[in-house]
Coordinates of C-alpha atoms in Angstrom, one line a residue:
Chain L
G1 CA -4.0 43.2 -23.4
E2 CA -0.5 42.3 -23.0
N3 CA 0.4 41.2 -19.5
V4 CA 4.2 40.9 -18.6
E5 CA 5.5 39.2 -15.3
Q6 CA 9.0 39.6 -14.3
H7 CA 11.0 38.2 -11.5
P8 CA 12.6 38.4 -9.2
S9 CA 11.7 41.7 -7.6
T10 CA 14.9 41.9 -5.9
L11 CA 18.2 40.5 -6.5
S12 CA 21.5 40.9 -4.5
V13 CA 24.7 39.3 -6.2
Q14 CA 28.3 39.5 -5.1
E15 CA 30.5 41.6 -7.5
G16 CA 31.5 39.5 -10.4
D17 CA 29.0 37.0 -10.2
S18 CA 26.3 36.8 -12.5
A19 CA 22.5 37.9 -12.5
V20 CA 19.8 36.6 -14.4
I21 CA 16.2 38.2 -14.4
K22 CA 13.2 36.5 -16.2
C23 CA 10.1 37.8 -18.0
T24 CA 6.9 36.1 -19.4
Y25 CA 4.4 37.9 -21.7
S26 CA 1.1 36.8 -22.8
D27 CA 0.4 38.2 -26.2
S28 CA 1.7 36.2 -28.8
A29 CA 1.5 39.5 -31.2
S30 CA 4.3 40.9 -29.4
N31 CA 7.9 40.7 -31.1
Y32 CA 9.9 43.3 -29.9
F33 CA 11.3 42.9 -26.2
P34 CA 13.2 45.8 -24.7
W35 CA 15.4 46.0 -21.4
Y36 CA 15.8 49.1 -19.6
K37 CA 17.9 50.3 -16.6
Q38 CA 16.8 53.1 -14.3
E39 CA 19.2 54.6 -11.9
L40 CA 18.0 56.4 -8.9
G41 CA 16.3 59.7 -10.0
K42 CA 16.5 59.1 -13.5
G43 CA 14.6 57.9 -16.4
P44 CA 14.9 54.3 -17.9
Q45 CA 17.6 53.9 -20.4
L46 CA 17.5 51.1 -23.1
I47 CA 20.3 48.7 -22.4
I48 CA 19.6 45.8 -25.1
D49 CA 16.5 44.7 -27.0
I50 CA 15.6 41.4 -29.0
R51 CA 13.2 41.0 -31.8
S52 CA 11.3 37.8 -32.4
N53 CA 13.2 36.1 -35.4
V54 CA 16.3 36.1 -33.0
G55 CA 16.9 33.7 -29.8
E56 CA 19.9 35.4 -28.4
K57 CA 21.8 38.6 -28.5
K58 CA 24.7 39.8 -26.8
D59 CA 26.4 42.9 -26.3
Q60 CA 29.6 42.7 -23.8
R61 CA 28.5 41.7 -20.5
I62 CA 24.9 41.7 -21.1
A63 CA 22.8 39.3 -23.1
V64 CA 19.3 38.5 -23.8
T65 CA 17.5 35.2 -24.7
L66 CA 14.0 34.8 -26.2
N67 CA 11.9 31.6 -26.3
K68 CA 8.6 32.6 -28.2
T69 CA 7.1 29.0 -28.1
A70 CA 7.2 29.3 -24.1
K71 CA 6.7 33.3 -24.3
H72 CA 9.6 34.1 -21.9
F73 CA 12.7 36.0 -22.1
S74 CA 15.6 36.7 -19.9
L75 CA 18.3 39.2 -19.2
H76 CA 21.8 37.8 -18.3
I77 CA 24.6 40.1 -16.6
T78 CA 28.0 38.6 -16.1
E79 CA 30.7 39.8 -14.3
T80 CA 28.7 42.2 -12.5
Q81 CA 30.0 45.5 -11.0
P82 CA 28.8 48.0 -8.5
E83 CA 27.7 50.4 -11.3
D84 CA 25.3 47.6 -12.4
S85 CA 23.2 48.3 -9.3
A86 CA 19.9 49.6 -10.7
V87 CA 16.1 48.9 -11.4
Y88 CA 15.9 46.6 -14.3
F89 CA 12.8 46.6 -16.5
C90 CA 11.6 44.5 -19.2
A91 CA 9.2 45.1 -21.8
A92 CA 7.0 43.9 -24.5
T93 CA 5.3 45.3 -27.4
P94 CA 4.0 44.3 -31.0
G95 CA 6.4 46.9 -32.5
G96 CA 5.9 49.9 -34.3
Y97 CA 4.6 52.6 -32.1
Q98 CA 2.2 50.9 -30.1
K99 CA 1.7 50.2 -26.5
V100 CA 4.5 49.2 -24.7
T101 CA 4.0 46.9 -21.5
F102 CA 6.4 46.8 -18.7
G103 CA 7.4 44.5 -16.2
I104 CA 7.3 45.6 -12.4
G105 CA 11.1 45.8 -12.4
T106 CA 13.8 44.2 -10.6
K107 CA 16.2 45.9 -8.0
L108 CA 19.4 44.5 -8.6
Q109 CA 22.1 45.2 -5.9
V110 CA 25.8 44.4 -6.4
I111 CA 27.9 43.7 -3.4
P112 CA 31.4 44.8 -3.7
Chain X
G1 CA 22.0 66.6 -28.6
A2 CA 19.3 67.5 -26.2
G3 CA 17.6 64.9 -24.5
V4 CA 13.8 64.5 -23.5
S5 CA 13.1 67.4 -20.9
Q6 CA 10.3 67.6 -18.3
S7 CA 9.0 70.4 -16.1
P8 CA 8.6 71.1 -13.4
S9 CA 10.9 68.4 -11.8
N10 CA 9.1 68.2 -8.5
K11 CA 5.3 69.5 -7.8
V12 CA 3.8 69.5 -4.6
T13 CA 0.0 70.6 -4.8
E14 CA -2.9 70.4 -2.4
K15 CA -5.9 67.7 -3.0
G16 CA -8.6 69.2 -5.5
K17 CA -6.1 71.4 -7.2
D18 CA -5.4 71.2 -11.2
V19 CA -1.9 70.6 -12.4
E20 CA 0.1 70.5 -15.7
L21 CA 3.0 68.7 -16.4
R22 CA 5.3 69.6 -19.8
C23 CA 7.4 67.4 -21.6
D24 CA 9.5 68.4 -24.3
P25 CA 10.7 65.6 -26.7
I26 CA 13.7 65.2 -28.7
S27 CA 13.4 67.2 -31.7
G28 CA 12.3 64.9 -34.9
H29 CA 10.7 62.4 -32.7
T30 CA 7.0 62.0 -33.8
A31 CA 6.0 59.6 -31.1
L32 CA 5.7 60.6 -27.5
Y33 CA 4.4 58.5 -24.5
W34 CA 3.3 59.3 -21.1
Y35 CA 3.9 57.0 -18.1
R36 CA 3.1 57.1 -14.3
Q37 CA 5.5 55.2 -11.9
S38 CA 4.3 54.9 -8.2
L39 CA 6.7 53.9 -5.6
G40 CA 8.1 50.5 -6.0
Q41 CA 5.7 50.0 -8.7
G42 CA 6.8 49.4 -12.5
L43 CA 5.8 51.8 -15.5
E44 CA 2.3 52.3 -16.1
F45 CA 1.3 53.0 -19.5
L46 CA -1.0 56.5 -19.8
I47 CA -1.2 57.5 -23.4
Y48 CA 0.9 57.8 -26.5
F49 CA 0.8 60.2 -29.2
Q50 CA 1.9 59.8 -33.0
G51 CA 2.3 63.4 -34.3
N52 CA -0.8 65.6 -32.6
S53 CA -2.9 62.6 -32.4
A54 CA -3.4 60.0 -29.6
P55 CA -4.2 56.4 -31.0
D56 CA -4.2 54.9 -27.6
K57 CA -5.6 56.7 -24.6
S58 CA -6.2 53.3 -22.8
G59 CA -4.1 53.9 -19.7
L60 CA -5.8 57.1 -18.7
P61 CA -7.0 56.2 -15.2
S62 CA -10.1 58.5 -15.1
D63 CA -11.3 61.5 -16.9
R64 CA -9.6 63.9 -14.8
F65 CA -6.5 63.0 -16.6
S66 CA -6.0 64.5 -20.1
A67 CA -3.3 65.2 -22.6
E68 CA -2.5 67.1 -25.6
R69 CA 0.2 67.4 -28.1
T70 CA 0.6 70.6 -30.3
G71 CA 3.1 71.0 -33.3
G72 CA 4.0 67.6 -33.3
S73 CA 6.5 68.4 -30.5
V74 CA 5.6 69.7 -26.7
S75 CA 3.0 67.7 -24.7
T76 CA 1.2 68.5 -21.6
L77 CA -0.3 66.0 -19.2
T78 CA -3.3 68.0 -17.3
I79 CA -4.8 66.3 -13.8
Q80 CA -7.9 68.1 -12.5
R81 CA -8.9 67.9 -9.1
T82 CA -5.7 66.0 -7.8
Q83 CA -6.4 63.2 -5.5
Q84 CA -3.6 61.6 -3.1
E85 CA -3.4 58.7 -5.1
D86 CA -2.1 60.7 -7.9
S87 CA 1.3 61.0 -6.2
A88 CA 3.8 59.4 -8.1
V89 CA 6.5 60.3 -10.8
Y90 CA 5.3 61.0 -14.4
L91 CA 7.6 60.0 -17.2
C92 CA 7.5 61.2 -20.7
A93 CA 9.4 59.3 -23.6
S94 CA 9.7 60.0 -27.3
S95 CA 10.8 57.8 -30.1
F96 CA 11.5 58.5 -33.8
S97 CA 9.4 56.7 -36.3
G98 CA 11.7 56.6 -39.3
G99 CA 13.5 53.7 -38.9
Q100 CA 13.7 50.1 -37.5
S101 CA 14.5 51.1 -33.9
Y102 CA 11.6 51.3 -31.4
E103 CA 14.0 52.6 -28.6
Q104 CA 12.1 55.0 -26.4
Y105 CA 13.9 57.9 -24.8
F106 CA 12.9 59.0 -21.5
G107 CA 13.0 62.1 -19.6
P108 CA 13.9 62.5 -15.9
G109 CA 10.3 62.6 -14.6
T110 CA 8.1 65.0 -12.7
R111 CA 7.6 63.7 -9.1
L112 CA 4.3 65.1 -8.1
T113 CA 2.8 64.7 -4.4
V114 CA -0.7 65.6 -3.5
T115 CA -1.1 66.7 0.1

């Protein structure tokens, strides 16, 4: 089955700096890679996703890159703000309505 | 519109008792997922439903865990003879199977504590 590894597990950055979270996956059949943000006491919420036919996708201060050959993908947050503080999860799935495998999560702290 | 709702929000039970956790998905979403999140851990897949059937039950930890979905809507996750290691937040998510988006919409979770 799929195995998703995520690092770092915790990340502290100064407000305004960039944050990068990296994930690797094992199943070459995976072709959909979402990123979720979980704030304290809430369920995760999708912030950006990427499919295997795309190498990079950007949405304002958030971008995701995918290297299918190396089986890794990354989340980049620029100009970080205190409200970006949360736990971020990467995930991988073959798509459709199949099992989604999540990484262990990265706790991001943005220091004002 | 209304999001995914889960009840109860918190449940404290004694070891050995049975518990039922409920999930109300977004109306029209045919896919429904259950996950378990232990303290400081990621999201552990338990089971998913497409309509009322469960194509993948591979994540259920033991035969003490079962889930059902009726009418293609509400789902219940039942844990029999609870153990302390069952303490966790149980998250439910739903998604729409009619388009190109695979986005899962999560509920707020049920925090289960087994004493």
